[in-house]
PDB file of C-alpha atoms in Angstrom:
ATOM      1  CA  UNK A   1       4.837  -5.188  21.380  1.00  0.00           C
ATOM      2  CA  UNK A   2       1.402  -5.321  19.779  1.00  0.00           C
ATOM      3  CA  UNK A   3       0.833  -3.674  16.435  1.00  0.00           C
ATOM      4  CA  UNK A   4      -2.675  -3.306  15.134  1.00  0.00           C
ATOM      5  CA  UNK A   5      -3.394  -4.322  11.553  1.00  0.00           C
ATOM      6  CA  UNK A   6      -5.679  -2.306   9.297  1.00  0.00           C
ATOM      7  CA  UNK A   7      -7.315  -3.814   6.240  1.00  0.00           C
ATOM      8  CA  UNK A   8      -8.900  -1.503   3.669  1.00  0.00           C
ATOM      9  CA  UNK A   9     -11.704  -2.985   1.593  1.00  0.00           C
ATOM     10  CA  UNK A  10     -12.095  -0.626  -1.355  1.00  0.00           C
ATOM     11  CA  UNK A  11     -15.333  -0.428  -3.319  1.00  0.00           C
ATOM     12  CA  UNK A  12     -17.087  -2.904  -1.042  1.00  0.00           C
ATOM     13  CA  UNK A  13     -20.298  -2.225  -2.991  1.00  0.00           C
ATOM     14  CA  UNK A  14     -18.707  -4.007  -5.963  1.00  0.00           C
ATOM     15  CA  UNK A  15     -18.274  -7.333  -4.142  1.00  0.00           C
ATOM     16  CA  UNK A  16     -20.106 -10.228  -5.744  1.00  0.00           C
ATOM     17  CA  UNK A  17     -22.633 -12.179  -3.684  1.00  0.00           C
ATOM     18  CA  UNK A  18     -20.083 -14.994  -3.329  1.00  0.00           C
ATOM     19  CA  UNK A  19     -17.376 -12.610  -2.123  1.00  0.00           C
ATOM     20  CA  UNK A  20     -19.805 -11.049   0.361  1.00  0.00           C
ATOM     21  CA  UNK A  21     -20.603 -14.513   1.690  1.00  0.00           C
ATOM     22  CA  UNK A  22     -16.916 -15.379   2.129  1.00  0.00           C
ATOM     23  CA  UNK A  23     -16.260 -12.072   3.868  1.00  0.00           C
ATOM     24  CA  UNK A  24     -19.165 -12.560   6.300  1.00  0.00           C
ATOM     25  CA  UNK A  25     -17.954 -16.079   7.097  1.00  0.00           C
ATOM     26  CA  UNK A  26     -14.408 -14.810   7.712  1.00  0.00           C
ATOM     27  CA  UNK A  27     -15.601 -11.928   9.896  1.00  0.00           C
ATOM     28  CA  UNK A  28     -17.776 -14.285  11.963  1.00  0.00           C
ATOM     29  CA  UNK A  29     -14.856 -16.672  12.509  1.00  0.00           C
ATOM     30  CA  UNK A  30     -12.472 -13.868  13.472  1.00  0.00           C
ATOM     31  CA  UNK A  31     -14.835 -12.312  16.016  1.00  0.00           C
ATOM     32  CA  UNK A  32     -15.555 -15.620  17.754  1.00  0.00           C
ATOM     33  CA  UNK A  33     -11.935 -16.796  17.827  1.00  0.00           C
ATOM     34  CA  UNK A  34      -9.983 -15.816  20.947  1.00  0.00           C
ATOM     35  CA  UNK A  35      -6.667 -16.965  19.507  1.00  0.00           C
ATOM     36  CA  UNK A  36      -6.408 -14.158  16.986  1.00  0.00           C
ATOM     37  CA  UNK A  37      -6.984 -10.468  17.242  1.00  0.00           C
ATOM     38  CA  UNK A  38      -9.363  -8.844  14.802  1.00  0.00           C
ATOM     39  CA  UNK A  39      -7.740  -6.319  12.439  1.00  0.00           C
ATOM     40  CA  UNK A  40      -9.309  -2.901  12.039  1.00  0.00           C
ATOM     41  CA  UNK A  41     -11.440  -2.847   8.884  1.00  0.00           C
ATOM     42  CA  UNK A  42     -12.057   0.198   6.746  1.00  0.00           C
ATOM     43  CA  UNK A  43     -14.559  -0.312   3.950  1.00  0.00           C
ATOM     44  CA  UNK A  44     -14.991   2.284   1.221  1.00  0.00           C
ATOM     45  CA  UNK A  45     -17.831   2.724  -1.211  1.00  0.00           C
ATOM     46  CA  UNK A  46     -19.249   5.314  -3.544  1.00  0.00           C
ATOM     47  CA  UNK A  47     -22.713   3.738  -3.356  1.00  0.00           C
ATOM     48  CA  UNK A  48     -25.395   3.992  -0.696  1.00  0.00           C
ATOM     49  CA  UNK A  49     -25.057   0.551   0.851  1.00  0.00           C
ATOM     50  CA  UNK A  50     -28.266   0.895   2.884  1.00  0.00           C
ATOM     51  CA  UNK A  51     -30.196   1.322  -0.390  1.00  0.00           C
ATOM     52  CA  UNK A  52     -28.400  -1.733  -1.806  1.00  0.00           C
ATOM     53  CA  UNK A  53     -29.445  -3.717   1.276  1.00  0.00           C
ATOM     54  CA  UNK A  54     -33.073  -2.630   0.778  1.00  0.00           C
ATOM     55  CA  UNK A  55     -32.916  -3.818  -2.862  1.00  0.00           C
ATOM     56  CA  UNK A  56     -31.314  -7.110  -1.853  1.00  0.00           C
ATOM     57  CA  UNK A  57     -28.098  -6.255  -3.714  1.00  0.00           C
ATOM     58  CA  UNK A  58     -25.920  -6.297  -0.573  1.00  0.00           C
ATOM     59  CA  UNK A  59     -26.001  -8.664   2.401  1.00  0.00           C
ATOM     60  CA  UNK A  60     -27.672  -7.124   5.416  1.00  0.00           C
ATOM     61  CA  UNK A  61     -25.489  -9.029   7.895  1.00  0.00           C
ATOM     62  CA  UNK A  62     -22.342  -7.792   6.149  1.00  0.00           C
ATOM     63  CA  UNK A  63     -23.678  -4.245   6.133  1.00  0.00           C
ATOM     64  CA  UNK A  64     -24.171  -4.316   9.906  1.00  0.00           C
ATOM     65  CA  UNK A  65     -20.736  -5.850  10.490  1.00  0.00           C
ATOM     66  CA  UNK A  66     -19.053  -3.141   8.428  1.00  0.00           C
ATOM     67  CA  UNK A  67     -21.065  -0.107   9.524  1.00  0.00           C
ATOM     68  CA  UNK A  68     -19.981   0.134  13.156  1.00  0.00           C
ATOM     69  CA  UNK A  69     -18.639   3.644  12.591  1.00  0.00           C
ATOM     70  CA  UNK A  70     -19.434   5.451   9.355  1.00  0.00           C
ATOM     71  CA  UNK A  71     -17.949   8.605   7.907  1.00  0.00           C
ATOM     72  CA  UNK A  72     -19.569  10.196   4.901  1.00  0.00           C
ATOM     73  CA  UNK A  73     -17.128  12.153   2.756  1.00  0.00           C
ATOM     74  CA  UNK A  74     -18.349  14.222  -0.155  1.00  0.00           C
ATOM     75  CA  UNK A  75     -16.527  13.738  -3.467  1.00  0.00           C
ATOM     76  CA  UNK A  76     -13.351  15.735  -4.012  1.00  0.00           C
ATOM     77  CA  UNK A  77     -15.086  18.051  -6.514  1.00  0.00           C
ATOM     78  CA  UNK A  78     -17.290  19.219  -3.611  1.00  0.00           C
ATOM     79  CA  UNK A  79     -14.252  19.878  -1.387  1.00  0.00           C
ATOM     80  CA  UNK A  80     -12.075  22.245  -3.451  1.00  0.00           C
ATOM     81  CA  UNK A  81     -10.276  23.385  -0.300  1.00  0.00           C
ATOM     82  CA  UNK A  82      -8.811  19.869   0.047  1.00  0.00           C
ATOM     83  CA  UNK A  83      -7.441  19.536  -3.490  1.00  0.00           C
ATOM     84  CA  UNK A  84      -4.163  21.417  -3.068  1.00  0.00           C
ATOM     85  CA  UNK A  85      -3.502  20.022   0.381  1.00  0.00           C
ATOM     86  CA  UNK A  86      -3.916  16.466  -0.877  1.00  0.00           C
ATOM     87  CA  UNK A  87      -1.969  17.185  -4.078  1.00  0.00           C
ATOM     88  CA  UNK A  88       0.989  18.532  -2.104  1.00  0.00           C
ATOM     89  CA  UNK A  89       0.863  15.588   0.311  1.00  0.00           C
ATOM     90  CA  UNK A  90       0.894  13.039  -2.515  1.00  0.00           C
ATOM     91  CA  UNK A  91       3.496  14.959  -4.526  1.00  0.00           C
ATOM     92  CA  UNK A  92       5.813  15.097  -1.509  1.00  0.00           C
ATOM     93  CA  UNK A  93       5.353  11.364  -0.849  1.00  0.00           C
ATOM     94  CA  UNK A  94       5.947  10.328  -4.467  1.00  0.00           C
ATOM     95  CA  UNK A  95       8.768  12.803  -5.082  1.00  0.00           C
ATOM     96  CA  UNK A  96      10.670  11.097  -2.250  1.00  0.00           C
ATOM     97  CA  UNK A  97      10.000   7.719  -3.919  1.00  0.00           C
ATOM     98  CA  UNK A  98      11.243   9.185  -7.217  1.00  0.00           C
ATOM     99  CA  UNK A  99      14.331  10.618  -5.473  1.00  0.00           C
ATOM    100  CA  UNK A 100      13.211  14.173  -6.329  1.00  0.00           C
ATOM    101  CA  UNK A 101      12.436  15.746  -2.932  1.00  0.00           C
ATOM    102  CA  UNK A 102      12.383  19.358  -4.213  1.00  0.00           C
ATOM    103  CA  UNK A 103       9.451  18.951  -6.609  1.00  0.00           C
ATOM    104  CA  UNK A 104       6.894  21.788  -6.389  1.00  0.00           C
ATOM    105  CA  UNK A 105       3.697  22.816  -8.171  1.00  0.00           C
ATOM    106  CA  UNK A 106       3.680  26.089 -10.112  1.00  0.00           C
ATOM    107  CA  UNK A 107       0.827  28.542  -9.514  1.00  0.00           C
ATOM    108  CA  UNK A 108      -0.662  27.649 -12.930  1.00  0.00           C
ATOM    109  CA  UNK A 109      -0.490  23.928 -12.091  1.00  0.00           C
ATOM    110  CA  UNK A 110      -2.275  24.618  -8.803  1.00  0.00           C
ATOM    111  CA  UNK A 111      -5.029  26.516 -10.611  1.00  0.00           C
ATOM    112  CA  UNK A 112      -5.412  23.677 -13.129  1.00  0.00           C
ATOM    113  CA  UNK A 113      -5.787  21.148 -10.304  1.00  0.00           C
ATOM    114  CA  UNK A 114      -8.527  23.225  -8.688  1.00  0.00           C
ATOM    115  CA  UNK A 115     -10.464  23.616 -11.956  1.00  0.00           C
ATOM    116  CA  UNK A 116     -10.690  19.878 -12.622  1.00  0.00           C
ATOM    117  CA  UNK A 117     -13.927  18.006 -11.777  1.00  0.00           C
ATOM    118  CA  UNK A 118     -12.145  14.921 -10.320  1.00  0.00           C
ATOM    119  CA  UNK A 119     -14.372  12.112 -11.613  1.00  0.00           C
ATOM    120  CA  UNK A 120     -11.864   9.610 -10.166  1.00  0.00           C
ATOM    121  CA  UNK A 121     -11.920  11.370  -6.795  1.00  0.00           C
ATOM    122  CA  UNK A 122      -8.878  11.145  -4.478  1.00  0.00           C
ATOM    123  CA  UNK A 123      -7.518   8.065  -6.273  1.00  0.00           C
ATOM    124  CA  UNK A 124      -7.301  10.089  -9.507  1.00  0.00           C
ATOM    125  CA  UNK A 125      -5.412  12.869  -7.720  1.00  0.00           C
ATOM    126  CA  UNK A 126      -3.048  10.383  -6.081  1.00  0.00           C
ATOM    127  CA  UNK A 127      -2.274   8.657  -9.394  1.00  0.00           C
ATOM    128  CA  UNK A 128      -1.741  11.993 -11.119  1.00  0.00           C
ATOM    129  CA  UNK A 129       0.727  13.155  -8.475  1.00  0.00           C
ATOM    130  CA  UNK A 130       2.617   9.852  -8.746  1.00  0.00           C
ATOM    131  CA  UNK A 131       2.836  10.227 -12.521  1.00  0.00           C
ATOM    132  CA  UNK A 132       4.000  13.838 -12.197  1.00  0.00           C
ATOM    133  CA  UNK A 133       6.634  12.960  -9.568  1.00  0.00           C
ATOM    134  CA  UNK A 134       8.262  10.427 -11.863  1.00  0.00           C
ATOM    135  CA  UNK A 135       7.771  12.140 -15.245  1.00  0.00           C
ATOM    136  CA  UNK A 136       8.121  15.883 -14.666  1.00  0.00           C
ATOM    137  CA  UNK A 137      11.210  17.123 -16.528  1.00  0.00           C
ATOM    138  CA  UNK A 138      11.923  19.920 -14.006  1.00  0.00           C
ATOM    139  CA  UNK A 139      11.557  20.530 -10.271  1.00  0.00           C
ATOM    140  CA  UNK A 140       8.693  22.965 -10.867  1.00  0.00           C
ATOM    141  CA  UNK A 141       5.618  21.194 -12.237  1.00  0.00           C
ATOM    142  CA  UNK A 142       3.877  23.349 -14.834  1.00  0.00           C
ATOM    143  CA  UNK A 143       0.186  23.279 -15.796  1.00  0.00           C
ATOM    144  CA  UNK A 144       0.862  21.658 -19.160  1.00  0.00           C
ATOM    145  CA  UNK A 145       2.417  18.653 -17.375  1.00  0.00           C
ATOM    146  CA  UNK A 146      -0.879  17.985 -15.598  1.00  0.00           C
ATOM    147  CA  UNK A 147      -2.771  15.661 -17.947  1.00  0.00           C
ATOM    148  CA  UNK A 148      -5.993  14.224 -16.603  1.00  0.00           C
ATOM    149  CA  UNK A 149      -6.878  10.731 -17.793  1.00  0.00           C
ATOM    150  CA  UNK A 150     -10.500  11.410 -18.788  1.00  0.00           C
ATOM    151  CA  UNK A 151      -9.929  14.977 -20.054  1.00  0.00           C
ATOM    152  CA  UNK A 152      -6.208  15.129 -20.824  1.00  0.00           C
ATOM    153  CA  UNK A 153      -5.862  18.696 -22.064  1.00  0.00           C
ATOM    154  CA  UNK A 154      -7.952  21.842 -22.117  1.00  0.00           C
ATOM    155  CA  UNK A 155      -6.722  22.320 -25.676  1.00  0.00           C
ATOM    156  CA  UNK A 156      -5.441  19.475 -27.741  1.00  0.00           C
ATOM    157  CA  UNK A 157      -1.673  19.395 -28.078  1.00  0.00           C
ATOM    158  CA  UNK A 158      -2.187  16.885 -30.884  1.00  0.00           C
ATOM    159  CA  UNK A 159      -2.954  19.829 -33.135  1.00  0.00           C
ATOM    160  CA  UNK A 160       0.416  21.445 -33.873  1.00  0.00           C
ATOM    161  CA  UNK A 161       0.745  25.141 -34.414  1.00  0.00           C
ATOM    162  CA  UNK A 162       0.833  26.318 -38.033  1.00  0.00           C
ATOM    163  CA  UNK A 163       4.136  28.069 -37.209  1.00  0.00           C
ATOM    164  CA  UNK A 164       6.184  24.865 -36.943  1.00  0.00           C
ATOM    165  CA  UNK A 165       7.624  22.659 -39.652  1.00  0.00           C
ATOM    166  CA  UNK A 166       6.681  19.064 -40.348  1.00  0.00           C
ATOM    167  CA  UNK A 167       9.710  17.638 -38.521  1.00  0.00           C
ATOM    168  CA  UNK A 168       9.046  19.629 -35.338  1.00  0.00           C
ATOM    169  CA  UNK A 169       5.292  18.904 -35.471  1.00  0.00           C
ATOM    170  CA  UNK A 170       6.023  15.189 -35.892  1.00  0.00           C
ATOM    171  CA  UNK A 171       8.403  15.215 -32.924  1.00  0.00           C
ATOM    172  CA  UNK A 172       5.844  17.030 -30.761  1.00  0.00           C
ATOM    173  CA  UNK A 173       3.128  14.562 -31.772  1.00  0.00           C
ATOM    174  CA  UNK A 174       5.388  11.624 -30.917  1.00  0.00           C
ATOM    175  CA  UNK A 175       6.258  13.083 -27.506  1.00  0.00           C
ATOM    176  CA  UNK A 176       2.585  13.765 -26.715  1.00  0.00           C
ATOM    177  CA  UNK A 177       1.556  10.304 -27.918  1.00  0.00           C
ATOM    178  CA  UNK A 178       4.198   8.563 -25.778  1.00  0.00           C
ATOM    179  CA  UNK A 179       3.398  10.686 -22.710  1.00  0.00           C
ATOM    180  CA  UNK A 180      -0.318   9.872 -22.998  1.00  0.00           C
ATOM    181  CA  UNK A 181       0.478   6.168 -23.406  1.00  0.00           C
ATOM    182  CA  UNK A 182       2.612   6.218 -20.272  1.00  0.00           C
TER     183      UNK A 182
END
């Protein structure tokens, strides 16, 4: 039984000149060798590689080897209809890993996800859902449990309400500080 291997090269635009050279050499050897089958390659980038080639910042031969089939995807912030679908997919996957298969997003949490600008794109959403799956205290994820790395809260929870005492404010600060560190 033959199983096909897929290799994902993330942020291929960030490869150094030396790494690009090694990759080209490896790809040339693999395509000319009959003894081994070539794995499927998926290369991702947030840069315009063709512009990098024109500037001499990316190897032209590597560009042509990697660009057999291209698929341009706009950033997640430009695809708001995909946010909840992806969030639910990742939450389901990670809630199984966390042994919490019933985990769900509240309506407020869903709205918060859709209002975020997603500077880290799909990777940011995936990491957030993993964090939520393992750290959410209940089976219904609330909006205040959704802390984005680059803009953690809409309002700072580090500023305690004037209605609480020093002991309670200190405890809340400690919990927030630990949660952000995690």
